[in-house]
PDB file of N, CA and C in Angstrom:
ATOM      1  N   HIS A  18       0.801  -1.192   0.000  1.00 79.00           N
ATOM      2  CA  HIS A  18       0.000   0.000   0.000  1.00 79.00           C
ATOM      3  C   HIS A  18       0.847   1.259   0.000  1.00 79.00           C
ATOM      4  N   LYS A  19       1.896   1.254   0.800  1.00 82.00           N
ATOM      5  CA  LYS A  19       2.761   2.421   0.898  1.00 82.00           C
ATOM      6  C   LYS A  19       3.417   2.708  -0.438  1.00 82.00           C
ATOM      7  N   GLY A  20       3.826   1.699  -1.151  1.00 86.00           N
ATOM      8  CA  GLY A  20       4.459   1.881  -2.464  1.00 86.00           C
ATOM      9  C   GLY A  20       3.513   2.555  -3.445  1.00 86.00           C
ATOM     10  N   TRP A  21       2.244   2.121  -3.415  1.00 82.00           N
ATOM     11  CA  TRP A  21       1.240   2.703  -4.314  1.00 82.00           C
ATOM     12  C   TRP A  21       1.010   4.176  -3.952  1.00 82.00           C
ATOM     13  N   CYS A  22       0.914   4.479  -2.676  1.00 85.00           N
ATOM     14  CA  CYS A  22       0.717   5.863  -2.212  1.00 85.00           C
ATOM     15  C   CYS A  22       1.906   6.733  -2.597  1.00 85.00           C
ATOM     16  N   ASP A  23       3.110   6.211  -2.375  1.00 82.00           N
ATOM     17  CA  ASP A  23       4.303   6.984  -2.747  1.00 82.00           C
ATOM     18  C   ASP A  23       4.315   7.265  -4.248  1.00 82.00           C
ATOM     19  N   THR A  24       3.945   6.270  -5.032  1.00 87.00           N
ATOM     20  CA  THR A  24       3.891   6.449  -6.491  1.00 87.00           C
ATOM     21  C   THR A  24       2.851   7.498  -6.859  1.00 87.00           C
ATOM     22  N   GLU A  25       1.678   7.410  -6.249  1.00 86.00           N
ATOM     23  CA  GLU A  25       0.604   8.381  -6.534  1.00 86.00           C
ATOM     24  C   GLU A  25       1.011   9.790  -6.110  1.00 86.00           C
ATOM     25  N   LEU A  26       1.632   9.920  -4.949  1.00 85.00           N
ATOM     26  CA  LEU A  26       2.083  11.237  -4.482  1.00 85.00           C
ATOM     27  C   LEU A  26       3.126  11.807  -5.428  1.00 85.00           C
ATOM     28  N   SER A  27       4.031  10.981  -5.872  1.00 86.00           N
ATOM     29  CA  SER A  27       5.065  11.416  -6.807  1.00 86.00           C
ATOM     30  C   SER A  27       4.433  11.846  -8.132  1.00 86.00           C
ATOM     31  N   THR A  28       3.490  11.029  -8.599  1.00 90.00           N
ATOM     32  CA  THR A  28       2.790  11.352  -9.854  1.00 90.00           C
ATOM     33  C   THR A  28       2.010  12.648  -9.707  1.00 90.00           C
ATOM     34  N   ASN A  29       1.319  12.809  -8.602  1.00 90.00           N
ATOM     35  CA  ASN A  29       0.549  14.034  -8.362  1.00 90.00           C
ATOM     36  C   ASN A  29       1.466  15.258  -8.283  1.00 90.00           C
ATOM     37  N   GLU A  30       2.582  15.107  -7.613  1.00 89.00           N
ATOM     38  CA  GLU A  30       3.540  16.206  -7.495  1.00 89.00           C
ATOM     39  C   GLU A  30       4.053  16.599  -8.882  1.00 89.00           C
ATOM     40  N   GLN A  31       4.373  15.618  -9.695  1.00 89.00           N
ATOM     41  CA  GLN A  31       4.851  15.881 -11.058  1.00 89.00           C
ATOM     42  C   GLN A  31       3.761  16.565 -11.883  1.00 89.00           C
ATOM     43  N   THR A  32       2.538  16.096 -11.740  1.00 92.00           N
ATOM     44  CA  THR A  32       1.408  16.685 -12.466  1.00 92.00           C
ATOM     45  C   THR A  32       1.208  18.140 -12.042  1.00 92.00           C
ATOM     46  N   ARG A  33       1.301  18.391 -10.705  1.00 93.00           N
ATOM     47  CA  ARG A  33       1.173  19.772 -10.212  1.00 93.00           C
ATOM     48  C   ARG A  33       2.264  20.663 -10.780  1.00 93.00           C
ATOM     49  N   LYS A  34       3.503  20.157 -10.828  1.00 94.00           N
ATOM     50  CA  LYS A  34       4.607  20.941 -11.385  1.00 94.00           C
ATOM     51  C   LYS A  34       4.331  21.278 -12.848  1.00 94.00           C
ATOM     52  N   GLU A  35       3.892  20.270 -13.599  1.00 94.00           N
ATOM     53  CA  GLU A  35       3.616  20.496 -15.022  1.00 94.00           C
ATOM     54  C   GLU A  35       2.484  21.503 -15.211  1.00 94.00           C
ATOM     55  N   LYS A  36       1.433  21.370 -14.414  1.00 95.00           N
ATOM     56  CA  LYS A  36       0.293  22.288 -14.515  1.00 95.00           C
ATOM     57  C   LYS A  36       0.696  23.703 -14.087  1.00 95.00           C
ATOM     58  N   THR A  37       1.517  23.800 -13.040  1.00 96.00           N
ATOM     59  CA  THR A  37       1.990  25.112 -12.583  1.00 96.00           C
ATOM     60  C   THR A  37       2.837  25.768 -13.666  1.00 96.00           C
ATOM     61  N   GLU A  38       3.718  24.999 -14.284  1.00 96.00           N
ATOM     62  CA  GLU A  38       4.537  25.530 -15.373  1.00 96.00           C
ATOM     63  C   GLU A  38       3.664  25.972 -16.546  1.00 96.00           C
ATOM     64  N   ALA A  39       2.639  25.171 -16.849  1.00 96.00           N
ATOM     65  CA  ALA A  39       1.724  25.527 -17.938  1.00 96.00           C
ATOM     66  C   ALA A  39       0.995  26.825 -17.619  1.00 96.00           C
ATOM     67  N   VAL A  40       0.546  26.971 -16.377  1.00 97.00           N
ATOM     68  CA  VAL A  40      -0.149  28.195 -15.968  1.00 97.00           C
ATOM     69  C   VAL A  40       0.800  29.393 -16.066  1.00 97.00           C
ATOM     70  N   GLU A  41       2.036  29.221 -15.600  1.00 97.00           N
ATOM     71  CA  GLU A  41       3.009  30.311 -15.673  1.00 97.00           C
ATOM     72  C   GLU A  41       3.291  30.695 -17.128  1.00 97.00           C
ATOM     73  N   THR A  42       3.410  29.701 -17.992  1.00 97.00           N
ATOM     74  CA  THR A  42       3.628  29.970 -19.418  1.00 97.00           C
ATOM     75  C   THR A  42       2.446  30.730 -20.004  1.00 97.00           C
ATOM     76  N   LEU A  43       1.239  30.299 -19.654  1.00 98.00           N
ATOM     77  CA  LEU A  43       0.041  30.977 -20.162  1.00 98.00           C
ATOM     78  C   LEU A  43      -0.057  32.408 -19.638  1.00 98.00           C
ATOM     79  N   HIS A  44       0.309  32.618 -18.378  1.00 98.00           N
ATOM     80  CA  HIS A  44       0.306  33.983 -17.823  1.00 98.00           C
ATOM     81  C   HIS A  44       1.313  34.861 -18.563  1.00 98.00           C
ATOM     82  N   ALA A  45       2.463  34.289 -18.867  1.00 98.00           N
ATOM     83  CA  ALA A  45       3.473  35.050 -19.616  1.00 98.00           C
ATOM     84  C   ALA A  45       2.946  35.405 -21.011  1.00 98.00           C
ATOM     85  N   GLU A  46       2.276  34.447 -21.648  1.00 98.00           N
ATOM     86  CA  GLU A  46       1.688  34.712 -22.967  1.00 98.00           C
ATOM     87  C   GLU A  46       0.617  35.791 -22.876  1.00 98.00           C
ATOM     88  N   ILE A  47      -0.204  35.714 -21.828  1.00 98.00           N
ATOM     89  CA  ILE A  47      -1.252  36.723 -21.634  1.00 98.00           C
ATOM     90  C   ILE A  47      -0.623  38.103 -21.479  1.00 98.00           C
ATOM     91  N   ASP A  48       0.421  38.207 -20.662  1.00 98.00           N
ATOM     92  CA  ASP A  48       1.094  39.494 -20.470  1.00 98.00           C
ATOM     93  C   ASP A  48       1.650  40.016 -21.788  1.00 98.00           C
ATOM     94  N   GLN A  49       2.265  39.130 -22.551  1.00 98.00           N
ATOM     95  CA  GLN A  49       2.849  39.527 -23.831  1.00 98.00           C
ATOM     96  C   GLN A  49       1.757  39.985 -24.803  1.00 98.00           C
ATOM     97  N   LEU A  50       0.655  39.245 -24.846  1.00 98.00           N
ATOM     98  CA  LEU A  50      -0.439  39.611 -25.742  1.00 98.00           C
ATOM     99  C   LEU A  50      -1.109  40.919 -25.315  1.00 98.00           C
ATOM    100  N   GLN A  51      -1.225  41.141 -24.013  1.00 98.00           N
ATOM    101  CA  GLN A  51      -1.801  42.403 -23.542  1.00 98.00           C
ATOM    102  C   GLN A  51      -0.904  43.574 -23.915  1.00 98.00           C
ATOM    103  N   ALA A  52       0.404  43.362 -23.834  1.00 98.00           N
ATOM    104  CA  ALA A  52       1.336  44.415 -24.250  1.00 98.00           C
ATOM    105  C   ALA A  52       1.197  44.680 -25.748  1.00 98.00           C
ATOM    106  N   SER A  53       1.052  43.615 -26.529  1.00 98.00           N
ATOM    107  CA  SER A  53       0.854  43.775 -27.977  1.00 98.00           C
ATOM    108  C   SER A  53      -0.436  44.518 -28.271  1.00 98.00           C
ATOM    109  N   ILE A  54      -1.497  44.180 -27.549  1.00 98.00           N
ATOM    110  CA  ILE A  54      -2.784  44.850 -27.734  1.00 98.00           C
ATOM    111  C   ILE A  54      -2.651  46.340 -27.426  1.00 98.00           C
ATOM    112  N   ALA A  55      -1.959  46.658 -26.333  1.00 98.00           N
ATOM    113  CA  ALA A  55      -1.782  48.072 -25.963  1.00 98.00           C
ATOM    114  C   ALA A  55      -1.002  48.811 -27.046  1.00 98.00           C
ATOM    115  N   LYS A  56       0.067  48.185 -27.536  1.00 98.00           N
ATOM    116  CA  LYS A  56       0.893  48.821 -28.578  1.00 98.00           C
ATOM    117  C   LYS A  56       0.083  49.007 -29.858  1.00 98.00           C
ATOM    118  N   LEU A  57      -0.659  47.981 -30.273  1.00 98.00           N
ATOM    119  CA  LEU A  57      -1.448  48.073 -31.494  1.00 98.00           C
ATOM    120  C   LEU A  57      -2.574  49.095 -31.352  1.00 98.00           C
ATOM    121  N   THR A  58      -3.159  49.176 -30.162  1.00 98.00           N
ATOM    122  CA  THR A  58      -4.207  50.171 -29.922  1.00 98.00           C
ATOM    123  C   THR A  58      -3.635  51.579 -30.077  1.00 98.00           C
ATOM    124  N   GLU A  59      -2.439  51.778 -29.551  1.00 98.00           N
ATOM    125  CA  GLU A  59      -1.783  53.081 -29.688  1.00 98.00           C
ATOM    126  C   GLU A  59      -1.488  53.377 -31.161  1.00 98.00           C
ATOM    127  N   GLU A  60      -0.990  52.372 -31.880  1.00 98.00           N
ATOM    128  CA  GLU A  60      -0.696  52.563 -33.301  1.00 98.00           C
ATOM    129  C   GLU A  60      -1.966  52.861 -34.091  1.00 98.00           C
ATOM    130  N   ILE A  61      -3.060  52.186 -33.765  1.00 98.00           N
ATOM    131  CA  ILE A  61      -4.336  52.442 -34.437  1.00 98.00           C
ATOM    132  C   ILE A  61      -4.755  53.890 -34.201  1.00 98.00           C
ATOM    133  N   GLY A  62      -4.594  54.356 -32.967  1.00 98.00           N
ATOM    134  CA  GLY A  62      -4.931  55.750 -32.660  1.00 98.00           C
ATOM    135  C   GLY A  62      -4.104  56.722 -33.478  1.00 98.00           C
ATOM    136  N   GLU A  63      -2.801  56.455 -33.557  1.00 98.00           N
ATOM    137  CA  GLU A  63      -1.911  57.333 -34.333  1.00 98.00           C
ATOM    138  C   GLU A  63      -2.266  57.297 -35.816  1.00 98.00           C
ATOM    139  N   LEU A  64      -2.533  56.108 -36.338  1.00 98.00           N
ATOM    140  CA  LEU A  64      -2.872  55.979 -37.755  1.00 98.00           C
ATOM    141  C   LEU A  64      -4.223  56.607 -38.063  1.00 98.00           C
ATOM    142  N   THR A  65      -5.165  56.488 -37.136  1.00 98.00           N
ATOM    143  CA  THR A  65      -6.475  57.117 -37.332  1.00 98.00           C
ATOM    144  C   THR A  65      -6.309  58.635 -37.388  1.00 98.00           C
ATOM    145  N   LYS A  66      -5.476  59.165 -36.511  1.00 98.00           N
ATOM    146  CA  LYS A  66      -5.205  60.608 -36.513  1.00 98.00           C
ATOM    147  C   LYS A  66      -4.550  61.012 -37.830  1.00 98.00           C
ATOM    148  N   ALA A  67      -3.606  60.209 -38.307  1.00 98.00           N
ATOM    149  CA  ALA A  67      -2.927  60.510 -39.567  1.00 98.00           C
ATOM    150  C   ALA A  67      -3.919  60.493 -40.732  1.00 98.00           C
ATOM    151  N   VAL A  68      -4.848  59.543 -40.719  1.00 98.00           N
ATOM    152  CA  VAL A  68      -5.856  59.468 -41.788  1.00 98.00           C
ATOM    153  C   VAL A  68      -6.730  60.722 -41.764  1.00 98.00           C
ATOM    154  N   VAL A  69      -7.129  61.153 -40.571  1.00 98.00           N
ATOM    155  CA  VAL A  69      -7.947  62.367 -40.453  1.00 98.00           C
ATOM    156  C   VAL A  69      -7.174  63.572 -40.994  1.00 98.00           C
ATOM    157  N   GLU A  70      -5.889  63.668 -40.642  1.00 98.00           N
ATOM    158  CA  GLU A  70      -5.072  64.776 -41.134  1.00 98.00           C
ATOM    159  C   GLU A  70      -4.935  64.727 -42.653  1.00 98.00           C
ATOM    160  N   LEU A  71      -4.742  63.533 -43.202  1.00 98.00           N
ATOM    161  CA  LEU A  71      -4.638  63.397 -44.654  1.00 98.00           C
ATOM    162  C   LEU A  71      -5.957  63.752 -45.338  1.00 98.00           C
ATOM    163  N   ASP A  72      -7.066  63.303 -44.762  1.00 98.00           N
ATOM    164  CA  ASP A  72      -8.376  63.644 -45.329  1.00 98.00           C
ATOM    165  C   ASP A  72      -8.591  65.154 -45.318  1.00 98.00           C
ATOM    166  N   THR A  73      -8.206  65.801 -44.232  1.00 98.00           N
ATOM    167  CA  THR A  73      -8.345  67.250 -44.125  1.00 98.00           C
ATOM    168  C   THR A  73      -7.475  67.949 -45.172  1.00 98.00           C
ATOM    169  N   ALA A  74      -6.224  67.502 -45.296  1.00 98.00           N
ATOM    170  CA  ALA A  74      -5.308  68.097 -46.275  1.00 98.00           C
ATOM    171  C   ALA A  74      -5.827  67.872 -47.695  1.00 98.00           C
ATOM    172  N   MET A  75      -6.352  66.684 -47.960  1.00 98.00           N
ATOM    173  CA  MET A  75      -6.868  66.385 -49.288  1.00 98.00           C
ATOM    174  C   MET A  75      -8.089  67.256 -49.600  1.00 98.00           C
ATOM    175  N   ALA A  76      -8.965  67.440 -48.619  1.00 98.00           N
ATOM    176  CA  ALA A  76     -10.144  68.283 -48.815  1.00 98.00           C
ATOM    177  C   ALA A  76      -9.722  69.722 -49.096  1.00 98.00           C
ATOM    178  N   GLU A  77      -8.724  70.203 -48.366  1.00 98.00           N
ATOM    179  CA  GLU A  77      -8.226  71.567 -48.572  1.00 98.00           C
ATOM    180  C   GLU A  77      -7.598  71.703 -49.959  1.00 98.00           C
ATOM    181  N   ALA A  78      -6.801  70.705 -50.356  1.00 98.00           N
ATOM    182  CA  ALA A  78      -6.167  70.741 -51.674  1.00 98.00           C
ATOM    183  C   ALA A  78      -7.225  70.705 -52.779  1.00 98.00           C
ATOM    184  N   THR A  79      -8.265  69.901 -52.593  1.00 98.00           N
ATOM    185  CA  THR A  79      -9.346  69.819 -53.579  1.00 98.00           C
ATOM    186  C   THR A  79     -10.061  71.164 -53.683  1.00 98.00           C
ATOM    187  N   LYS A  80     -10.307  71.782 -52.535  1.00 97.00           N
ATOM    188  CA  LYS A  80     -10.968  73.102 -52.527  1.00 97.00           C
ATOM    189  C   LYS A  80     -10.109  74.125 -53.274  1.00 97.00           C
ATOM    190  N   LEU A  81      -8.796  74.120 -52.994  1.00 97.00           N
ATOM    191  CA  LEU A  81      -7.899  75.062 -53.677  1.00 97.00           C
ATOM    192  C   LEU A  81      -7.881  74.813 -55.183  1.00 97.00           C
ATOM    193  N   ARG A  82      -7.838  73.540 -55.586  1.00 97.00           N
ATOM    194  CA  ARG A  82      -7.835  73.215 -57.019  1.00 97.00           C
ATOM    195  C   ARG A  82      -9.126  73.690 -57.686  1.00 97.00           C
ATOM    196  N   GLN A  83     -10.249  73.521 -56.988  1.00 97.00           N
ATOM    197  CA  GLN A  83     -11.516  73.969 -57.561  1.00 97.00           C
ATOM    198  C   GLN A  83     -11.539  75.490 -57.716  1.00 97.00           C
ATOM    199  N   GLU A  84     -11.004  76.196 -56.712  1.00 97.00           N
ATOM    200  CA  GLU A  84     -10.939  77.655 -56.793  1.00 97.00           C
ATOM    201  C   GLU A  84     -10.013  78.087 -57.927  1.00 97.00           C
ATOM    202  N   GLU A  85      -8.857  77.417 -58.042  1.00 97.00           N
ATOM    203  CA  GLU A  85      -7.915  77.749 -59.117  1.00 97.00           C
ATOM    204  C   GLU A  85      -8.523  77.442 -60.480  1.00 97.00           C
ATOM    205  N   LYS A  86      -9.273  76.344 -60.568  1.00 97.00           N
ATOM    206  CA  LYS A  86      -9.920  75.985 -61.828  1.00 97.00           C
ATOM    207  C   LYS A  86     -10.919  77.067 -62.222  1.00 97.00           C
ATOM    208  N   ALA A  87     -11.703  77.541 -61.261  1.00 97.00           N
ATOM    209  CA  ALA A  87     -12.681  78.591 -61.536  1.00 97.00           C
ATOM    210  C   ALA A  87     -11.971  79.871 -61.994  1.00 97.00           C
ATOM    211  N   THR A  88     -10.869  80.198 -61.319  1.00 97.00           N
ATOM    212  CA  THR A  88     -10.090  81.385 -61.704  1.00 97.00           C
ATOM    213  C   THR A  88      -9.538  81.226 -63.112  1.00 97.00           C
ATOM    214  N   ASN A  89      -8.996  80.041 -63.414  1.00 97.00           N
ATOM    215  CA  ASN A  89      -8.446  79.796 -64.745  1.00 97.00           C
ATOM    216  C   ASN A  89      -9.529  79.873 -65.819  1.00 97.00           C
ATOM    217  N   GLU A  90     -10.698  79.317 -65.534  1.00 97.00           N
ATOM    218  CA  GLU A  90     -11.787  79.370 -66.503  1.00 97.00           C
ATOM    219  C   GLU A  90     -12.211  80.815 -66.756  1.00 97.00           C
ATOM    220  N   GLN A  91     -12.255  81.613 -65.698  1.00 97.00           N
ATOM    221  CA  GLN A  91     -12.620  83.025 -65.848  1.00 97.00           C
ATOM    222  C   GLN A  91     -11.548  83.760 -66.650  1.00 97.00           C
ATOM    223  N   THR A  92     -10.280  83.448 -66.382  1.00 97.00           N
ATOM    224  CA  THR A  92      -9.175  84.084 -67.114  1.00 97.00           C
ATOM    225  C   THR A  92      -9.250  83.727 -68.596  1.00 97.00           C
ATOM    226  N   ILE A  93      -9.531  82.462 -68.893  1.00 97.00           N
ATOM    227  CA  ILE A  93      -9.651  82.027 -70.288  1.00 97.00           C
ATOM    228  C   ILE A  93     -10.820  82.746 -70.969  1.00 97.00           C
ATOM    229  N   LYS A  94     -11.946  82.853 -70.256  1.00 97.00           N
ATOM    230  CA  LYS A  94     -13.116  83.552 -70.796  1.00 97.00           C
ATOM    231  C   LYS A  94     -12.781  85.021 -71.063  1.00 97.00           C
ATOM    232  N   ASP A  95     -12.126  85.666 -70.071  1.00 97.00           N
ATOM    233  CA  ASP A  95     -11.742  87.075 -70.236  1.00 97.00           C
ATOM    234  C   ASP A  95     -10.790  87.242 -71.411  1.00 97.00           C
ATOM    235  N   ALA A  96      -9.840  86.337 -71.555  1.00 97.00           N
ATOM    236  CA  ALA A  96      -8.871  86.422 -72.647  1.00 97.00           C
ATOM    237  C   ALA A  96      -9.577  86.254 -73.994  1.00 97.00           C
ATOM    238  N   GLY A  97     -10.540  85.332 -74.050  1.00 97.00           N
ATOM    239  CA  GLY A  97     -11.307  85.144 -75.292  1.00 97.00           C
ATOM    240  C   GLY A  97     -12.088  86.391 -75.651  1.00 97.00           C
ATOM    241  N   GLU A  98     -12.712  86.986 -74.630  1.00 97.00           N
ATOM    242  CA  GLU A  98     -13.475  88.220 -74.874  1.00 97.00           C
ATOM    243  C   GLU A  98     -12.542  89.352 -75.301  1.00 97.00           C
ATOM    244  N   ALA A  99     -11.367  89.429 -74.694  1.00 97.00           N
ATOM    245  CA  ALA A  99     -10.395  90.463 -75.066  1.00 97.00           C
ATOM    246  C   ALA A  99      -9.921  90.247 -76.499  1.00 97.00           C
ATOM    247  N   GLN A 100      -9.700  88.988 -76.878  1.00 97.00           N
ATOM    248  CA  GLN A 100      -9.253  88.683 -78.231  1.00 97.00           C
ATOM    249  C   GLN A 100     -10.320  89.100 -79.241  1.00 97.00           C
ATOM    250  N   THR A 101     -11.572  88.833 -78.920  1.00 97.00           N
ATOM    251  CA  THR A 101     -12.678  89.227 -79.801  1.00 97.00           C
ATOM    252  C   THR A 101     -12.742  90.752 -79.901  1.00 97.00           C
ATOM    253  N   ALA A 102     -12.593  91.437 -78.765  1.00 97.00           N
ATOM    254  CA  ALA A 102     -12.636  92.902 -78.754  1.00 97.00           C
ATOM    255  C   ALA A 102     -11.495  93.484 -79.585  1.00 97.00           C
ATOM    256  N   VAL A 103     -10.310  92.914 -79.487  1.00 97.00           N
ATOM    257  CA  VAL A 103      -9.162  93.397 -80.262  1.00 97.00           C
ATOM    258  C   VAL A 103      -9.412  93.181 -81.753  1.00 97.00           C
ATOM    259  N   ALA A 104      -9.957  92.008 -82.088  1.00 97.00           N
ATOM    260  CA  ALA A 104     -10.254  91.728 -83.498  1.00 97.00           C
ATOM    261  C   ALA A 104     -11.273  92.732 -84.038  1.00 97.00           C
ATOM    262  N   GLN A 105     -12.315  93.032 -83.227  1.00 97.00           N
ATOM    263  CA  GLN A 105     -13.330  93.999 -83.653  1.00 97.00           C
ATOM    264  C   GLN A 105     -12.711  95.389 -83.801  1.00 97.00           C
ATOM    265  N   ALA A 106     -11.827  95.770 -82.870  1.00 97.00           N
ATOM    266  CA  ALA A 106     -11.169  97.075 -82.937  1.00 97.00           C
ATOM    267  C   ALA A 106     -10.296  97.164 -84.181  1.00 97.00           C
ATOM    268  N   LEU A 107      -9.582  96.080 -84.491  1.00 97.00           N
ATOM    269  CA  LEU A 107      -8.745  96.072 -85.697  1.00 97.00           C
ATOM    270  C   LEU A 107      -9.601  96.238 -86.954  1.00 97.00           C
ATOM    271  N   THR A 108     -10.764  95.593 -86.965  1.00 96.00           N
ATOM    272  CA  THR A 108     -11.673  95.718 -88.119  1.00 96.00           C
ATOM    273  C   THR A 108     -12.121  97.164 -88.263  1.00 96.00           C
ATOM    274  N   VAL A 109     -12.527  97.781 -87.143  1.00 96.00           N
ATOM    275  CA  VAL A 109     -12.966  99.176 -87.174  1.00 96.00           C
ATOM    276  C   VAL A 109     -11.832 100.075 -87.657  1.00 96.00           C
ATOM    277  N   LEU A 110     -10.618  99.867 -87.142  1.00 95.00           N
ATOM    278  CA  LEU A 110      -9.483 100.689 -87.534  1.00 95.00           C
ATOM    279  C   LEU A 110      -9.144 100.491 -89.010  1.00 95.00           C
ATOM    280  N   LYS A 111      -9.183  99.258 -89.482  1.00 95.00           N
ATOM    281  CA  LYS A 111      -8.882  98.977 -90.898  1.00 95.00           C
ATOM    282  C   LYS A 111      -9.900  99.673 -91.791  1.00 95.00           C
ATOM    283  N   GLU A 112     -11.202  99.589 -91.386  1.00 93.00           N
ATOM    284  CA  GLU A 112     -12.231 100.236 -92.184  1.00 93.00           C
ATOM    285  C   GLU A 112     -12.059 101.752 -92.163  1.00 93.00           C
ATOM    286  N   PHE A 113     -11.733 102.296 -90.986  1.00 93.00           N
ATOM    287  CA  PHE A 113     -11.550 103.737 -90.848  1.00 93.00           C
ATOM    288  C   PHE A 113     -10.391 104.216 -91.723  1.00 93.00           C
ATOM    289  N   TYR A 114      -9.267 103.523 -91.637  1.00 92.00           N
ATOM    290  CA  TYR A 114      -8.101 103.958 -92.405  1.00 92.00           C
ATOM    291  C   TYR A 114      -8.283 103.649 -93.898  1.00 92.00           C
ATOM    292  N   ALA A 115      -9.096 102.643 -94.224  1.00 92.00           N
ATOM    293  CA  ALA A 115      -9.355 102.348 -95.635  1.00 92.00           C
ATOM    294  C   ALA A 115     -10.174 103.486 -96.251  1.00 92.00           C
ATOM    295  N   LYS A 116     -11.151 103.998 -95.471  1.00 91.00           N
ATOM    296  CA  LYS A 116     -11.981 105.107 -95.949  1.00 91.00           C
ATOM    297  C   LYS A 116     -11.187 106.394 -95.984  1.00 91.00           C
ATOM    298  N   ALA A 117     -10.279 106.560 -95.019  1.00 85.00           N
ATOM    299  CA  ALA A 117      -9.506 107.786 -94.909  1.00 85.00           C
ATOM    300  C   ALA A 117      -8.389 107.807 -95.942  1.00 85.00           C
ATOM    301  N   GLY A 118      -7.972 106.610 -96.363  1.00 70.00           N
ATOM    302  CA  GLY A 118      -6.799 106.516 -97.174  1.00 70.00           C
ATOM    303  C   GLY A 118      -7.034 106.687 -98.585  1.00 70.00           C
TER     304      GLY A 118
END
């Protein structure tokens, strides 16, 4: 009987050691994963902020391009009207000098 008890106690002690080591390993993994989660959460926050800043910059750049496009279109229209006015003035001057000449 004593031999069986000693064997069982030894087996139980070994099992406890193995289970304790497994628990310690799992706790270490949990700590490591929690640290990873904290780091990734921080990175997500930084990247989200960067995306917001990029979206804001892109919206501002788009607004500026639209304003510049409107200015350019107006300049082109004004230049076309000026070209037409110059052509009409040249016609008037040619006719005037043709009659005078």
